[in-house]
Coordinates of C-alpha atoms and ligand atoms in Angstrom, one line a residue:
M6 CA 0.0 0.0 0.0
C7 CA 1.0 3.7 -0.1
G8 CA 2.1 5.7 -3.1
I9 CA 5.7 6.8 -3.7
T10 CA 6.8 9.3 -6.2
A11 CA 10.0 11.1 -7.0
R12 CA 11.2 13.6 -9.7
V13 CA 14.5 15.0 -10.8
G14 CA 14.9 17.6 -13.5
D15 CA 16.4 20.9 -14.3
D16 CA 13.5 23.0 -13.0
D17 CA 11.3 23.1 -10.0
A18 CA 9.9 19.7 -8.9
V19 CA 7.4 20.8 -6.3
D20 CA 4.3 21.0 -8.5
T21 CA 5.1 17.8 -10.4
L22 CA 5.6 16.0 -7.1
L23 CA 2.3 17.3 -5.7
T24 CA 0.5 16.3 -9.0
G25 CA 2.1 12.8 -8.7
L26 CA 0.9 12.5 -5.1
A27 CA -2.6 13.6 -6.1
N28 CA -2.7 11.0 -8.8
L29 CA -1.5 8.3 -6.3
E30 CA -3.8 9.2 -3.5
Y31 CA -6.0 6.2 -4.3
R32 CA -3.2 4.1 -2.9
G33 CA -3.4 5.7 0.5
Y34 CA -4.6 9.0 1.9
D35 CA -4.1 9.2 5.7
S36 CA -1.0 11.4 5.5
A37 CA 1.4 12.7 2.9
G38 CA 4.9 14.2 2.7
L39 CA 7.7 15.5 0.5
A40 CA 11.4 15.9 0.8
M41 CA 13.3 18.3 -1.4
E42 CA 16.8 19.4 -2.0
N43 CA 16.8 23.2 -2.0
G44 CA 20.5 24.0 -2.3
D45 CA 20.9 24.3 1.4
G46 CA 20.2 20.7 2.3
L47 CA 17.0 18.6 2.6
E48 CA 13.7 20.2 3.4
V49 CA 11.0 17.8 4.7
Y50 CA 7.2 18.5 4.9
K51 CA 4.8 16.0 6.4
R52 CA 1.2 16.3 7.3
E53 CA -1.5 13.9 8.6
G54 CA -4.7 14.0 6.7
D55 CA -5.2 14.2 2.9
L56 CA -3.0 16.1 0.5
S57 CA -4.5 19.5 1.0
S58 CA -2.8 19.8 4.4
L59 CA 0.6 19.1 2.9
R60 CA -0.2 21.5 0.0
D61 CA -1.0 24.3 2.5
A62 CA 2.2 23.7 4.4
I63 CA 4.3 23.8 1.3
D64 CA 2.6 26.9 -0.1
A65 CA 3.1 28.7 3.2
E66 CA 6.8 27.9 3.2
R67 CA 7.1 28.6 -0.5
A68 CA 9.1 25.4 -0.8
E69 CA 11.1 24.7 -4.0
G70 CA 13.7 22.4 -5.3
H71 CA 14.5 20.6 -8.6
I72 CA 14.7 17.1 -7.0
G73 CA 12.5 15.5 -4.5
I74 CA 10.6 12.5 -3.2
G75 CA 7.0 12.2 -2.0
H76 CA 4.7 9.8 -0.3
T77 CA 1.0 9.3 0.3
R78 CA 0.4 6.8 3.1
W79 CA -1.9 4.0 4.1
S80 CA -0.8 3.1 7.6
T81 CA 0.6 -0.2 8.5
H82 CA 3.1 0.5 11.2
G83 CA 2.0 3.4 13.4
A84 CA -1.0 5.7 13.4
P85 CA -1.5 8.3 10.7
T86 CA 0.3 11.2 12.3
N87 CA 2.8 13.9 11.2
E88 CA 5.6 11.9 12.8
N89 CA 4.7 8.7 11.0
A90 CA 4.2 10.3 7.6
H91 CA 7.0 9.7 5.1
P92 CA 9.7 10.8 4.1
H93 CA 11.8 9.6 7.0
T94 CA 15.3 10.9 7.6
D95 CA 18.4 9.8 9.4
C96 CA 20.0 11.5 12.5
T97 CA 21.9 14.0 10.3
N98 CA 19.0 14.9 8.0
Q99 CA 21.1 14.1 5.0
V100 CA 19.1 11.0 3.8
A101 CA 15.4 11.0 3.1
V102 CA 13.4 7.9 2.3
V103 CA 9.9 7.0 1.1
H104 CA 8.8 3.4 1.1
N105 CA 5.8 1.2 0.1
G106 CA 5.6 -2.3 1.6
I107 CA 6.7 -3.8 4.8
I108 CA 10.2 -4.2 6.2
E109 CA 9.9 -7.4 8.2
N110 CA 13.1 -7.2 10.1
H111 CA 12.6 -3.6 11.2
A112 CA 12.3 -4.4 14.9
T113 CA 15.7 -6.0 15.1
L114 CA 17.4 -3.3 13.0
R115 CA 15.8 -0.6 15.1
E116 CA 17.0 -2.2 18.3
E117 CA 20.6 -2.5 17.0
L118 CA 20.5 1.1 15.6
T119 CA 19.1 2.4 18.9
A120 CA 21.9 0.6 20.8
R121 CA 24.4 2.4 18.6
G122 CA 23.0 5.8 19.4
H123 CA 20.4 6.5 16.7
T124 CA 17.3 8.4 17.6
F125 CA 14.0 7.4 16.0
T126 CA 11.1 9.9 15.7
S127 CA 8.4 7.6 14.3
E128 CA 6.8 4.2 14.9
T129 CA 7.3 3.1 11.3
D130 CA 9.2 0.2 9.9
T131 CA 10.6 2.6 7.2
E132 CA 12.6 4.7 9.5
V133 CA 15.3 2.1 9.9
V134 CA 16.3 2.6 6.2
P135 CA 17.8 6.2 6.5
H136 CA 19.6 5.3 9.7
V137 CA 21.2 2.2 8.2
M138 CA 22.2 4.2 5.2
E139 CA 23.6 6.9 7.4
E140 CA 26.0 4.4 9.0
F141 CA 27.3 3.2 5.6
L142 CA 27.8 6.8 4.5
E143 CA 29.7 7.6 7.7
E144 CA 32.0 4.7 7.0
G145 CA 32.9 6.5 3.7
A146 CA 30.8 4.4 1.2
S147 CA 29.6 6.1 -2.0
V148 CA 25.9 6.9 -2.1
E149 CA 25.2 4.0 -4.5
S150 CA 27.1 1.4 -2.5
A151 CA 25.6 2.7 0.8
F152 CA 22.1 2.3 -0.8
R153 CA 22.9 -1.2 -2.1
D154 CA 24.3 -2.3 1.3
T155 CA 21.3 -0.9 3.1
I156 CA 18.9 -2.7 0.8
S157 CA 20.7 -5.9 1.2
M158 CA 20.0 -5.7 5.0
L159 CA 16.2 -5.5 4.6
S160 CA 13.8 -8.4 4.4
G161 CA 10.2 -8.1 3.4
S162 CA 8.6 -6.5 0.4
F163 CA 9.3 -3.0 -0.5
A164 CA 9.7 -0.2 -3.1
V165 CA 12.1 2.5 -1.8
A166 CA 13.2 5.8 -3.1
V167 CA 16.0 7.7 -1.5
L168 CA 17.3 11.3 -1.8
V169 CA 20.7 12.1 -0.3
E170 CA 21.6 15.8 0.0
E171 CA 23.8 17.5 -2.5
T172 CA 23.9 14.5 -4.9
G173 CA 21.4 15.7 -7.5
E174 CA 20.5 12.0 -7.9
L175 CA 17.6 9.7 -7.0
Y176 CA 18.2 6.1 -6.0
A177 CA 15.4 3.6 -5.9
T178 CA 14.8 -0.2 -5.9
R179 CA 11.9 -2.6 -5.7
K180 CA 11.4 -6.1 -4.2
G181 CA 7.8 -7.3 -4.3
S182 CA 6.2 -3.8 -4.4
P183 CA 5.6 -1.9 -7.6
L184 CA 7.9 0.8 -9.0
V185 CA 8.1 2.4 -12.4
L186 CA 10.5 4.9 -13.9
G187 CA 9.1 7.7 -16.1
V188 CA 11.4 9.1 -18.7
G189 CA 10.8 12.7 -19.7
E190 CA 12.9 15.4 -21.4
N191 CA 15.6 16.4 -19.0
E192 CA 13.6 14.9 -16.2
Y193 CA 12.9 11.5 -14.6
F194 CA 10.1 10.3 -12.4
L195 CA 9.8 7.3 -10.1
A196 CA 6.4 6.2 -8.9
S197 CA 4.4 3.3 -7.6
D198 CA 2.1 3.6 -10.6
A199 CA 2.5 5.3 -14.0
P200 CA -0.6 7.7 -13.6
A201 CA 1.5 9.6 -11.1
F202 CA 3.5 11.1 -14.0
L203 CA 1.2 10.5 -17.0
E204 CA 0.7 14.3 -17.5
F205 CA 4.4 14.8 -18.0
T206 CA 5.5 11.7 -19.9
D207 CA 4.1 8.6 -21.4
Q208 CA 7.5 6.9 -21.6
V209 CA 7.9 4.3 -18.9
V210 CA 10.4 1.6 -17.8
Y211 CA 8.8 -1.2 -15.8
L212 CA 11.4 -2.2 -13.2
E213 CA 12.1 -5.7 -12.1
D214 CA 12.5 -6.9 -8.5
G215 CA 16.1 -6.3 -7.5
D216 CA 16.7 -3.5 -10.0
V217 CA 18.5 -0.5 -8.6
V218 CA 17.9 2.8 -10.4
R219 CA 20.1 5.9 -10.3
A220 CA 18.6 8.9 -12.0
S221 CA 19.8 12.5 -12.5
A222 CA 18.3 15.2 -14.7
E223 CA 20.5 14.0 -17.5
D224 CA 20.3 10.3 -17.5
H225 CA 19.5 7.1 -15.7
H226 CA 21.2 3.8 -15.0
I227 CA 19.6 0.5 -14.0
T228 CA 21.6 -2.3 -12.4
D229 CA 20.7 -5.6 -10.9
A230 CA 21.2 -6.7 -7.3
N231 CA 24.8 -7.6 -8.1
G232 CA 25.5 -4.2 -9.6
D233 CA 25.6 -5.4 -13.2
P234 CA 23.9 -3.1 -15.8
V235 CA 20.6 -4.4 -17.1
D236 CA 18.7 -3.3 -20.1
R237 CA 15.1 -2.4 -19.5
P238 CA 13.2 -1.1 -22.5
V239 CA 11.5 2.3 -22.5
Q240 CA 7.8 1.6 -23.4
S241 CA 4.9 4.0 -24.3
I242 CA 1.8 3.8 -22.3
D243 CA -1.4 4.2 -24.2
W244 CA -3.5 5.6 -21.3
S245 CA -4.0 9.3 -21.8
P246 CA -3.8 11.8 -18.9
E247 CA -7.6 12.5 -19.4
D248 CA -8.3 8.8 -18.8
A249 CA -6.9 9.3 -15.3
E250 CA -8.9 12.6 -14.6
K251 CA -12.4 13.1 -13.4
G252 CA -13.6 14.7 -16.7
G253 CA -16.5 16.8 -15.2
Y254 CA -17.8 14.0 -12.9
D255 CA -18.1 14.7 -9.2
H256 CA -16.2 11.5 -8.4
Y257 CA -13.9 9.0 -10.2
M258 CA -16.3 6.3 -9.2
K259 CA -19.2 7.9 -11.1
K260 CA -17.0 8.6 -14.1
E261 CA -15.8 5.0 -14.1
I262 CA -19.3 3.6 -13.8
H263 CA -20.2 5.7 -16.9
E264 CA -17.1 4.5 -18.7
Q265 CA -18.3 0.9 -18.7
P266 CA -19.7 0.9 -22.3
T267 CA -16.3 2.1 -23.6
A268 CA -14.4 -0.2 -21.3
L269 CA -16.4 -3.2 -22.4
A270 CA -16.1 -2.4 -26.0
Q271 CA -12.3 -2.2 -25.6
T272 CA -12.3 -5.5 -23.6
V273 CA -14.1 -7.4 -26.3
R274 CA -12.6 -5.7 -29.4
G275 CA -10.9 -8.3 -31.7
R276 CA -11.6 -11.2 -29.3
V277 CA -14.8 -12.5 -30.7
E278 CA -14.5 -14.3 -34.0
D279 CA -16.7 -13.2 -36.9
G280 CA -20.1 -14.8 -36.7
H281 CA -19.6 -15.4 -33.0
T282 CA -18.0 -18.7 -33.7
G283 CA -15.3 -18.6 -31.0
A284 CA -13.2 -16.4 -28.7
T285 CA -9.6 -15.5 -29.6
F286 CA -6.9 -13.9 -27.5
E287 CA -3.9 -12.1 -28.9
A288 CA -1.6 -13.9 -26.5
F289 CA -2.8 -17.4 -27.4
S290 CA -3.1 -19.7 -30.4
R291 CA -5.8 -22.3 -30.9
G292 CA -5.1 -25.4 -28.8
E293 CA -3.2 -23.4 -26.1
F294 CA -5.4 -24.9 -23.4
S295 CA -6.0 -28.4 -24.8
D296 CA -4.2 -30.0 -21.8
V297 CA -5.9 -28.0 -19.1
K298 CA -7.8 -30.4 -16.8
Q299 CA -8.9 -27.9 -14.2
V300 CA -8.7 -24.2 -13.5
Q301 CA -8.0 -22.5 -10.1
F302 CA -8.8 -18.9 -9.7
L303 CA -6.9 -16.8 -7.1
A304 CA -8.2 -13.3 -6.3
C305 CA -9.4 -10.9 -3.6
G306 CA -12.4 -8.5 -3.2
T307 CA -14.2 -7.6 -6.3
S308 CA -11.8 -9.7 -8.4
Y309 CA -12.7 -12.7 -6.3
H310 CA -16.4 -12.1 -7.2
A311 CA -15.5 -11.8 -10.9
A312 CA -13.7 -15.2 -10.5
L313 CA -16.7 -16.7 -8.8
Y314 CA -18.7 -15.6 -11.8
A315 CA -16.2 -17.1 -14.2
Q316 CA -16.2 -20.4 -12.3
Q317 CA -19.9 -20.7 -13.2
L318 CA -19.2 -19.9 -16.9
L319 CA -16.5 -22.6 -17.0
A320 CA -18.8 -25.1 -15.3
Q321 CA -21.5 -24.4 -17.9
R322 CA -18.9 -25.4 -20.5
G323 CA -17.9 -28.6 -18.6
V324 CA -14.6 -27.3 -17.3
P325 CA -13.9 -27.9 -13.6
A326 CA -12.9 -24.8 -11.7
Q327 CA -12.3 -23.7 -8.2
V328 CA -12.0 -20.2 -6.7
F329 CA -9.8 -19.3 -3.8
R330 CA -9.4 -16.3 -1.7
A331 CA -5.8 -15.4 -2.5
G332 CA -5.0 -14.6 1.1
E333 CA -5.9 -18.1 2.2
Y334 CA -4.4 -20.1 -0.6
A335 CA -0.9 -20.5 0.7
T336 CA -2.1 -21.4 4.1
N337 CA -4.5 -24.0 2.8
P338 CA -3.4 -24.9 -0.7
A339 CA -5.4 -27.1 -3.0
P340 CA -3.8 -30.0 -4.9
L341 CA -2.7 -29.0 -8.3
G342 CA -0.5 -30.4 -11.1
D343 CA 1.0 -29.3 -14.4
D344 CA -2.4 -29.8 -16.0
T345 CA -3.9 -27.1 -13.6
L346 CA -4.2 -23.6 -15.0
V347 CA -4.0 -21.1 -12.2
V348 CA -5.5 -17.8 -13.0
G349 CA -4.7 -14.8 -10.9
V350 CA -7.5 -12.2 -11.3
T351 CA -6.3 -8.8 -10.2
Q352 CA -7.2 -5.4 -11.5
S353 CA -4.0 -3.8 -10.3
G354 CA -1.7 -6.8 -10.7
E355 CA 0.0 -5.7 -7.5
T356 CA -2.2 -7.2 -4.7
A357 CA 0.2 -8.9 -2.4
D358 CA -2.2 -11.7 -1.4
T359 CA -2.8 -12.6 -5.0
L360 CA 0.9 -12.3 -6.0
G361 CA 1.9 -14.5 -3.0
S362 CA -0.6 -17.2 -4.0
L363 CA 0.4 -17.1 -7.6
R364 CA 4.0 -17.6 -6.6
H365 CA 3.0 -20.5 -4.5
A366 CA 1.1 -22.2 -7.4
S367 CA 4.0 -21.5 -9.7
D368 CA 6.5 -23.1 -7.3
A369 CA 4.2 -26.1 -7.1
G370 CA 4.5 -26.6 -10.9
A371 CA 1.3 -25.1 -12.2
R372 CA 0.9 -22.9 -15.2
T373 CA 0.0 -19.4 -14.2
L374 CA -2.0 -16.8 -16.0
A375 CA -2.6 -13.2 -14.9
V376 CA -5.9 -11.5 -15.9
T377 CA -5.2 -7.9 -15.1
N378 CA -5.8 -4.3 -16.1
V379 CA -2.2 -3.1 -15.8
V380 CA 0.3 -3.8 -18.4
G381 CA 3.7 -4.1 -16.8
S382 CA 2.3 -5.0 -13.4
T383 CA 4.0 -7.6 -11.2
A384 CA 1.3 -10.2 -11.9
A385 CA 1.6 -9.7 -15.6
R386 CA 5.3 -10.0 -15.5
E387 CA 5.6 -12.9 -13.1
C388 CA 2.9 -15.2 -14.5
D389 CA 3.6 -17.5 -17.5
D390 CA 1.0 -15.6 -19.5
A391 CA -1.1 -12.4 -19.1
V392 CA -4.4 -11.4 -20.5
F393 CA -5.3 -7.7 -20.2
I394 CA -8.9 -6.6 -19.5
R395 CA -8.3 -3.2 -21.2
A396 CA -10.7 -1.3 -18.9
G397 CA -8.4 1.8 -18.8
P398 CA -7.1 3.3 -15.5
E399 CA -9.4 2.9 -12.5
I400 CA -8.7 5.5 -9.8
G401 CA -11.8 5.2 -7.5
V402 CA -11.0 2.8 -4.7
A403 CA -14.2 1.0 -5.4
A404 CA -13.7 -1.3 -8.4
T405 CA -16.5 -0.8 -10.9
K406 CA -15.7 -0.9 -14.6
T407 CA -12.9 -3.4 -14.0
F408 CA -15.5 -6.0 -12.7
S409 CA -17.4 -5.7 -15.9
S410 CA -14.3 -6.1 -18.0
Q411 CA -13.0 -8.9 -15.9
V412 CA -16.3 -10.9 -16.3
A413 CA -16.2 -10.2 -20.1
T414 CA -12.6 -11.3 -20.4
L415 CA -13.1 -14.4 -18.3
G416 CA -16.2 -15.3 -20.2
L417 CA -14.2 -15.2 -23.4
L418 CA -11.3 -17.1 -21.8
A419 CA -13.8 -19.8 -20.6
E420 CA -14.9 -20.1 -24.3
Q421 CA -11.3 -20.6 -25.5
I422 CA -10.5 -23.1 -22.8
A423 CA -13.6 -25.1 -23.4
R424 CA -13.1 -25.2 -27.2
D425 CA -9.4 -26.2 -27.0
R426 CA -10.4 -29.1 -24.7
E427 CA -13.3 -30.2 -26.8
E428 CA -11.1 -30.1 -30.0
A429 CA -8.4 -32.1 -28.3
N430 CA -10.9 -34.7 -27.3
H431 CA -12.3 -34.8 -30.8
E432 CA -15.6 -33.6 -29.4
E433 CA -17.8 -31.3 -31.4
Y434 CA -17.4 -27.7 -30.4
T435 CA -20.5 -27.2 -28.2
S436 CA -23.3 -25.6 -30.1
G437 CA -25.3 -22.8 -28.6
Q438 CA -22.2 -20.8 -27.5
S439 CA -22.7 -18.3 -30.3
A440 CA -25.6 -16.8 -28.3
F441 CA -23.2 -16.3 -25.4
L442 CA -20.5 -14.7 -27.6
E443 CA -23.1 -12.5 -29.2
G444 CA -24.2 -11.5 -25.7
V445 CA -20.6 -10.6 -24.8
S446 CA -20.4 -8.5 -27.9
T447 CA -23.5 -6.6 -27.0
L448 CA -22.6 -6.0 -23.3
S449 CA -21.3 -2.6 -24.1
E450 CA -24.6 -1.4 -25.7
N451 CA -26.7 -3.0 -23.0
V452 CA -24.8 -1.2 -20.3
Q453 CA -25.1 2.1 -22.3
W454 CA -28.8 1.6 -22.5
L455 CA -29.1 1.0 -18.8
L456 CA -27.0 4.1 -17.9
E457 CA -29.1 6.3 -20.1
G458 CA -32.4 5.3 -18.6
N459 CA -31.2 5.1 -15.0
D460 CA -33.4 6.3 -12.2
V461 CA -32.0 4.9 -8.9
E462 CA -32.0 8.2 -7.0
N463 CA -35.6 8.0 -6.0
L464 CA -35.0 4.6 -4.6
V465 CA -32.1 5.9 -2.5
D466 CA -34.4 8.4 -0.8
R467 CA -36.9 5.7 -0.1
Y468 CA -34.5 3.3 1.6
R469 CA -31.8 5.5 3.1
D470 CA -32.9 4.9 6.7
A471 CA -32.8 1.2 6.7
D472 CA -31.0 -0.9 9.4
A473 CA -29.2 -3.1 6.9
Y474 CA -29.3 -4.1 3.2
F475 CA -29.3 -7.6 1.8
F476 CA -28.6 -8.8 -1.7
I477 CA -29.7 -12.2 -3.0
G478 CA -29.2 -14.0 -6.3
R479 CA -28.9 -17.5 -7.8
G480 CA -26.4 -18.8 -10.3
V481 CA -24.4 -16.0 -11.8
M482 CA -26.4 -13.6 -9.7
H483 CA -25.0 -15.0 -6.5
P484 CA -21.4 -13.5 -7.0
V485 CA -23.2 -10.3 -8.2
A486 CA -25.2 -10.2 -4.9
K487 CA -21.9 -10.5 -3.0
E488 CA -20.3 -7.9 -5.1
G489 CA -23.3 -5.5 -4.7
A490 CA -23.0 -5.9 -0.9
L491 CA -19.2 -5.4 -0.9
K492 CA -19.6 -2.1 -2.9
F493 CA -22.4 -1.0 -0.7
K494 CA -20.6 -1.5 2.6
E495 CA -17.3 -0.2 1.1
I496 CA -18.6 3.3 0.2
T497 CA -21.7 3.8 2.3
Y498 CA -20.4 2.3 5.5
E499 CA -23.8 0.8 6.0
H500 CA -24.2 -2.9 6.9
A501 CA -24.8 -5.0 3.7
E502 CA -24.5 -8.7 3.0
G503 CA -24.9 -10.8 -0.2
F504 CA -26.3 -14.3 -0.1
A505 CA -27.2 -17.1 -2.4
A506 CA -31.0 -16.7 -2.6
G507 CA -31.7 -20.2 -1.4
E508 CA -29.4 -19.8 1.6
L509 CA -31.5 -17.2 3.5
K510 CA -33.8 -19.8 5.0
H511 CA -30.7 -21.6 6.5
G512 CA -29.9 -18.7 8.9
P513 CA -29.7 -15.2 7.5
L514 CA -33.6 -14.9 7.3
A515 CA -33.4 -14.3 11.1
L516 CA -32.0 -10.9 10.2
V517 CA -34.8 -9.9 7.9
T518 CA -37.2 -7.3 9.1
P519 CA -39.3 -4.4 7.6
D520 CA -36.2 -2.3 8.0
T521 CA -33.9 -4.4 5.9
P522 CA -34.5 -3.9 2.2
V523 CA -33.6 -6.9 0.0
F524 CA -32.2 -6.5 -3.5
A525 CA -33.2 -9.6 -5.4
L526 CA -31.4 -10.2 -8.7
F527 CA -33.0 -12.1 -11.6
S528 CA -31.1 -13.5 -14.6
G529 CA -34.0 -15.0 -16.5
E530 CA -32.9 -18.5 -15.3
N531 CA -34.4 -20.2 -12.2
D532 CA -36.3 -16.9 -11.6
E533 CA -39.3 -18.8 -10.1
K534 CA -37.0 -20.2 -7.3
T535 CA -35.7 -16.8 -6.5
L536 CA -39.2 -15.5 -6.5
N537 CA -40.0 -18.0 -3.8
N538 CA -37.2 -16.6 -1.7
V539 CA -38.6 -13.1 -2.4
K540 CA -41.9 -14.2 -1.0
E541 CA -40.1 -15.5 2.1
V542 CA -38.6 -12.1 2.9
Q543 CA -41.8 -10.2 2.0
A544 CA -43.6 -12.5 4.5
R545 CA -41.2 -11.0 7.1
G546 CA -42.1 -7.5 6.0
A547 CA -38.9 -6.7 4.1
P548 CA -39.4 -4.5 1.0
V549 CA -37.9 -6.1 -2.1
I550 CA -36.2 -4.3 -5.0
G551 CA -36.0 -6.6 -8.0
V552 CA -33.2 -6.1 -10.4
T553 CA -34.6 -7.7 -13.5
A554 CA -35.6 -7.5 -17.1
T555 CA -39.1 -6.1 -17.4
D556 CA -40.3 -8.9 -19.6
A557 CA -40.2 -11.1 -16.4
S558 CA -43.7 -10.0 -15.7
E559 CA -44.3 -12.2 -12.6
V560 CA -41.1 -10.8 -11.0
V561 CA -42.2 -7.3 -11.8
D562 CA -45.6 -7.9 -10.3
T563 CA -44.3 -9.4 -7.1
V564 CA -41.5 -7.1 -6.1
D565 CA -42.0 -3.7 -4.5
D566 CA -39.6 -1.7 -6.7
V567 CA -37.8 -2.5 -10.0
L568 CA -34.4 -1.7 -11.3
E569 CA -34.5 -2.6 -14.9
I570 CA -31.8 -4.5 -16.9
P571 CA -32.1 -5.1 -20.6
P572 CA -33.0 -8.6 -21.8
T573 CA -29.8 -10.5 -22.4
H574 CA -28.2 -13.9 -22.3
P575 CA -28.9 -15.2 -18.8
A576 CA -25.2 -16.0 -18.2
L577 CA -24.4 -12.3 -18.8
A578 CA -27.3 -10.6 -17.0
G579 CA -25.1 -10.2 -13.9
V580 CA -23.0 -7.6 -15.6
A581 CA -25.9 -5.2 -16.2
A582 CA -27.4 -6.0 -12.7
N583 CA -24.1 -5.2 -11.2
V584 CA -24.1 -1.8 -12.8
Q585 CA -27.5 -1.0 -11.2
L586 CA -26.1 -2.0 -7.9
Q587 CA -23.0 0.2 -8.4
L588 CA -25.3 3.1 -9.0
I589 CA -27.4 2.4 -5.9
S590 CA -24.2 2.3 -3.8
Y591 CA -22.9 5.4 -5.4
H592 CA -26.0 7.5 -4.9
M593 CA -26.6 6.2 -1.4
A594 CA -23.0 7.1 -0.4
D595 CA -23.4 10.5 -2.0
R596 CA -26.6 11.2 0.0
L597 CA -24.7 10.1 3.1
N598 CA -21.8 12.4 2.3
R599 CA -19.2 9.7 2.2
A600 CA -15.7 10.0 0.8
I601 CA -16.7 8.0 -2.2
D602 CA -13.4 7.8 -4.0
K603 CA -11.4 7.3 -0.9
P604 CA -13.5 5.4 1.6
R605 CA -12.2 5.3 5.2
N606 CA -9.5 2.7 6.1
L607 CA -9.1 1.4 2.5
A608 CA -6.7 1.9 -0.4
K609 CA -6.9 0.9 -4.0
S610 CA -4.0 -1.3 -4.2
V611 CA -3.3 -3.6 -1.3
T612 CA 0.4 -4.4 -1.5
V613 CA 0.7 -5.9 2.0
E614 CA -0.4 -9.4 3.1
Ligands
LIG701 O1 -6.3 -5.0 -7.7 P1 -7.0 -6.2 -7.3 O2 -8.1 -6.6 -8.2 O3 -6.2 -7.4 -7.0 O4 -7.7 -5.7 -5.9 C1 -8.5 -6.7 -5.1 C2 -9.3 -6.0 -4.1 O5 -8.4 -5.3 -3.2 C3 -10.3 -5.0 -4.7 O6 -11.1 -5.6 -5.6 C4 -11.1 -4.3 -3.6 O7 -12.0 -5.3 -3.0 C5 -12.0 -3.2 -4.1 N1 -11.7 -2.0 -3.4 C6 -13.5 -3.4 -4.1 O8 -14.2 -2.4 -4.6

């Protein structure tokens, strides 16, 4: 977690650093800080709270400098205070450090450093780094070797950027946490994620674990952990700066909900064969998955729900699949072999739990595949293969458009896996799939239709004083019910739970009262069973909002309110239903004045286990 940024150039770095921090705030927003070289040594500014407090402090001091490092924090070690905010410095104030990740041996290092006379001013794990480096510099080491020697003493996962006074150079490295280098004209950037500097350059170098970067205004050098030069290509990013801005919307979340038609069109483009006869991926040739006997999905949060959805799509095509919460996988691993395809579903490609479980599967001999939104992310680089969902940058902490694009991508992947297996077994390619592929191709326009006619705001007023909110669904609507509840609790802070519709009577029904609205999701398949569950909750006085196509007349006549979705293939109805639930969550959170894009206690990219 946390966002780090750094910039060196031949003009003032303060504004570019603050822009970088603003663009990284989704990674953490409980405190922020900057360190700059101003010609007279290092100046450090740190403030708890969001970036505006830091901005005010910097404006008041009229801070400036052509080289600096910055940080926006999501607390792991120590409360969000000025003292615990990064950058952290050594006893002599000549070394400043920003860090994302966890330094596991910090307690031992701190004890040893304290015994040797160092004074610590924060509770963070990070603060050991400048003090260790201080010792190496005092022994006469060059800045680069002091940095290398310091890094070699750290265990854990980290991305670290360091500024040492009067050097005019930035030093940085990564091990298990993201870090990219931006290459501008007479300027370089370092950041946890490329949107930090997208306004200034679209040229980026994706760093590998163990790489050490040294950058000045004139050039950069990358070496591996042994100090040997490594060649990392400079690549162009095709995300525009506008993609990462709010574009007139009040919140990123709202913008990203409304971007779903475009995102879905990008996701699907070129991947459905003419006549809807099959799915095709740029990374794979026909027969690529002939040997796959089973699929295991590893994911967290919203991506986990997309994986649950995909499991059902694979099952419908006769492919055995299991879904694991990535954080649990290494503790309780499932048997796998070299005929198991392990798919890590991760928007960011940087979620520590997902990366850890993918590494575990890879070590056990499985083939790994990343399904991610971020080209150059750790998951994309570490897995055997990667498929990109092409949703464009998602800044709001609540995942929205990426769920839709994940489901569409995974649906197409399920098609290719099923066909490859069927062809290998000399079976006839299952008929009837063209309707599914046609459905995938029309998802974009269906969601567009839904967004144009949307009217959830009245519903929000009607139900805003409820005690709790329940979401129920069957088949593909079950993961959507869980996703709807996750979104609702994440941004409204109200209690919400998602259940398999038939499961209510086995316990949760005890919670149902006239003050617990129930959102019931209908796909067009097994609707009569879900309708029975609706009647069970209505008998306990709960109002029911049906999310359904309006041609399901019995559903429409039974429920108390309707959120309409367009008629579509039943296996894909969950995508549209989920968009309705995103809108409900968004408008409820807006009514309740919540921090929609940056909900309390959370961060977009969770890079700690
Ligand atoms: O980047 P990832 O898809 O791996 O992130 C996984 C979860 O942290 C993420 O989906 C989280 O649950 C979202 N904030 C939910 O809106």
